Structure formats: C-alpha cells, structure tokens
Amino acid sequence: MPRVRVNDIEVHYEEAGEGSAVVLVHGLGNDLHLWDALAPELARRHRVVRYDVRGFGGSDKPAGPY
C-alpha cells in the first residue's frame, strides 16, 4: 500500500498509467475505490493518481480538527 507523509499524517494513494496527470479525489464517506471502474480507462492515456483523503480508507486520521 503506497503512502506519502503530508504534514502529520500518512496518505494512501495509487497511481497507474503514463502521460499527463489526472488526479481523482473522492467525496466524504467514500475512499479511492470510488474510482475503480474509471481509473483503468483513464490510465490508458494518462497518469492517474487517486488517494484516500485524510481520515478515510487507508489514510491516517488526524489527531485534532482539520
């Protein structure tokens, strides 16, 4: 599970494909799997980066308020 540290938490992300970047961000109550059907199609022509916003999916939950 790839993760990157952003300030005080670690954020889970996935990337696929090559070319110009497309970043997919889910809404509250979801995780990066919201994009499971779309990401492979976009990755045919683009570098697709999708991540779990903090507190959701595989990303850490912050200790205090945002």
mmCIF file of C-alpha atoms in Angstrom:
data_model
loop_
_atom_site.group_PDB
_atom_site.id
_atom_site.type_symbol
_atom_site.label_atom_id
_atom_site.label_comp_id
_atom_site.label_asym_id
_atom_site.label_seq_id
_atom_site.Cartn_x
_atom_site.Cartn_y
_atom_site.Cartn_z
ATOM 1 C CA MET A 1 0.000 0.000 0.000
ATOM 2 C CA PRO A 2 1.844 3.154 -1.148
ATOM 3 C CA ARG A 3 1.731 6.045 1.307
ATOM 4 C CA VAL A 4 3.169 9.532 1.464
ATOM 5 C CA ARG A 5 3.618 11.693 4.568
ATOM 6 C CA VAL A 6 1.763 15.010 4.417
ATOM 7 C CA ASN A 7 2.370 17.166 7.486
ATOM 8 C CA ASP A 8 1.388 14.960 10.443
ATOM 9 C CA ILE A 9 -0.338 12.048 8.667
ATOM 10 C CA GLU A 10 0.297 9.400 6.023
ATOM 11 C CA VAL A 11 -1.935 9.406 2.962
ATOM 12 C CA HIS A 12 -2.659 6.234 0.990
ATOM 13 C CA TYR A 13 -2.586 6.610 -2.789
ATOM 14 C CA GLU A 14 -2.465 4.600 -6.013
ATOM 15 C CA GLU A 15 -1.158 5.575 -9.420
ATOM 16 C CA ALA A 16 -1.230 3.989 -12.864
ATOM 17 C CA GLY A 17 -0.522 4.859 -16.489
ATOM 18 C CA GLU A 18 1.686 7.403 -18.191
ATOM 19 C CA GLY A 19 1.182 10.815 -19.749
ATOM 20 C CA SER A 20 -0.481 13.946 -18.482
ATOM 21 C CA ALA A 21 -1.690 13.623 -14.893
ATOM 22 C CA VAL A 22 -5.286 13.185 -13.806
ATOM 23 C CA VAL A 23 -5.940 13.360 -10.046
ATOM 24 C CA LEU A 24 -9.133 11.735 -8.738
ATOM 25 C CA VAL A 25 -10.437 12.816 -5.324
ATOM 26 C CA HIS A 26 -13.426 11.165 -3.635
ATOM 27 C CA GLY A 27 -16.080 12.885 -1.545
ATOM 28 C CA LEU A 28 -16.878 12.312 2.121
ATOM 29 C CA GLY A 29 -17.995 8.818 3.005
ATOM 30 C CA ASN A 30 -16.006 7.136 0.209
ATOM 31 C CA ASP A 31 -12.434 6.109 -0.497
ATOM 32 C CA LEU A 32 -10.269 5.837 -3.607
ATOM 33 C CA HIS A 33 -12.180 2.715 -4.671
ATOM 34 C CA LEU A 34 -14.976 5.011 -5.816
ATOM 35 C CA TRP A 35 -12.872 5.325 -8.989
ATOM 36 C CA ASP A 36 -12.243 1.583 -9.584
ATOM 37 C CA ALA A 37 -14.230 1.488 -12.841
ATOM 38 C CA LEU A 38 -12.952 4.790 -14.253
ATOM 39 C CA ALA A 39 -9.255 4.738 -13.279
ATOM 40 C CA PRO A 40 -8.174 1.879 -15.620
ATOM 41 C CA GLU A 41 -9.856 3.550 -18.580
ATOM 42 C CA LEU A 42 -8.162 6.886 -17.895
ATOM 43 C CA ALA A 43 -4.805 5.137 -17.325
ATOM 44 C CA ARG A 44 -4.765 4.049 -20.972
ATOM 45 C CA ARG A 45 -3.772 7.605 -21.930
ATOM 46 C CA HIS A 46 -2.927 9.402 -18.680
ATOM 47 C CA ARG A 47 -1.057 9.065 -15.412
ATOM 48 C CA VAL A 48 -3.873 8.561 -12.914
ATOM 49 C CA VAL A 49 -3.335 9.383 -9.245
ATOM 50 C CA ARG A 50 -6.081 8.693 -6.739
ATOM 51 C CA TYR A 51 -5.859 8.891 -2.983
ATOM 52 C CA ASP A 52 -7.814 8.462 0.236
ATOM 53 C CA VAL A 53 -8.452 11.831 1.849
ATOM 54 C CA ARG A 54 -7.270 12.011 5.447
ATOM 55 C CA GLY A 55 -9.405 10.032 7.821
ATOM 56 C CA PHE A 56 -10.804 7.742 5.095
ATOM 57 C CA GLY A 57 -9.749 4.452 3.528
ATOM 58 C CA GLY A 58 -6.078 3.703 4.096
ATOM 59 C CA SER A 59 -5.108 7.251 5.109
ATOM 60 C CA ASP A 60 -4.431 8.215 8.700
ATOM 61 C CA LYS A 61 -6.990 10.117 10.719
ATOM 62 C CA PRO A 62 -5.627 13.399 12.088
ATOM 63 C CA ALA A 63 -5.331 13.681 15.865
ATOM 64 C CA GLY A 64 -7.148 17.022 16.037
ATOM 65 C CA PRO A 65 -9.560 19.078 13.942
ATOM 66 C CA TYR A 66 -8.670 19.940 10.362
#
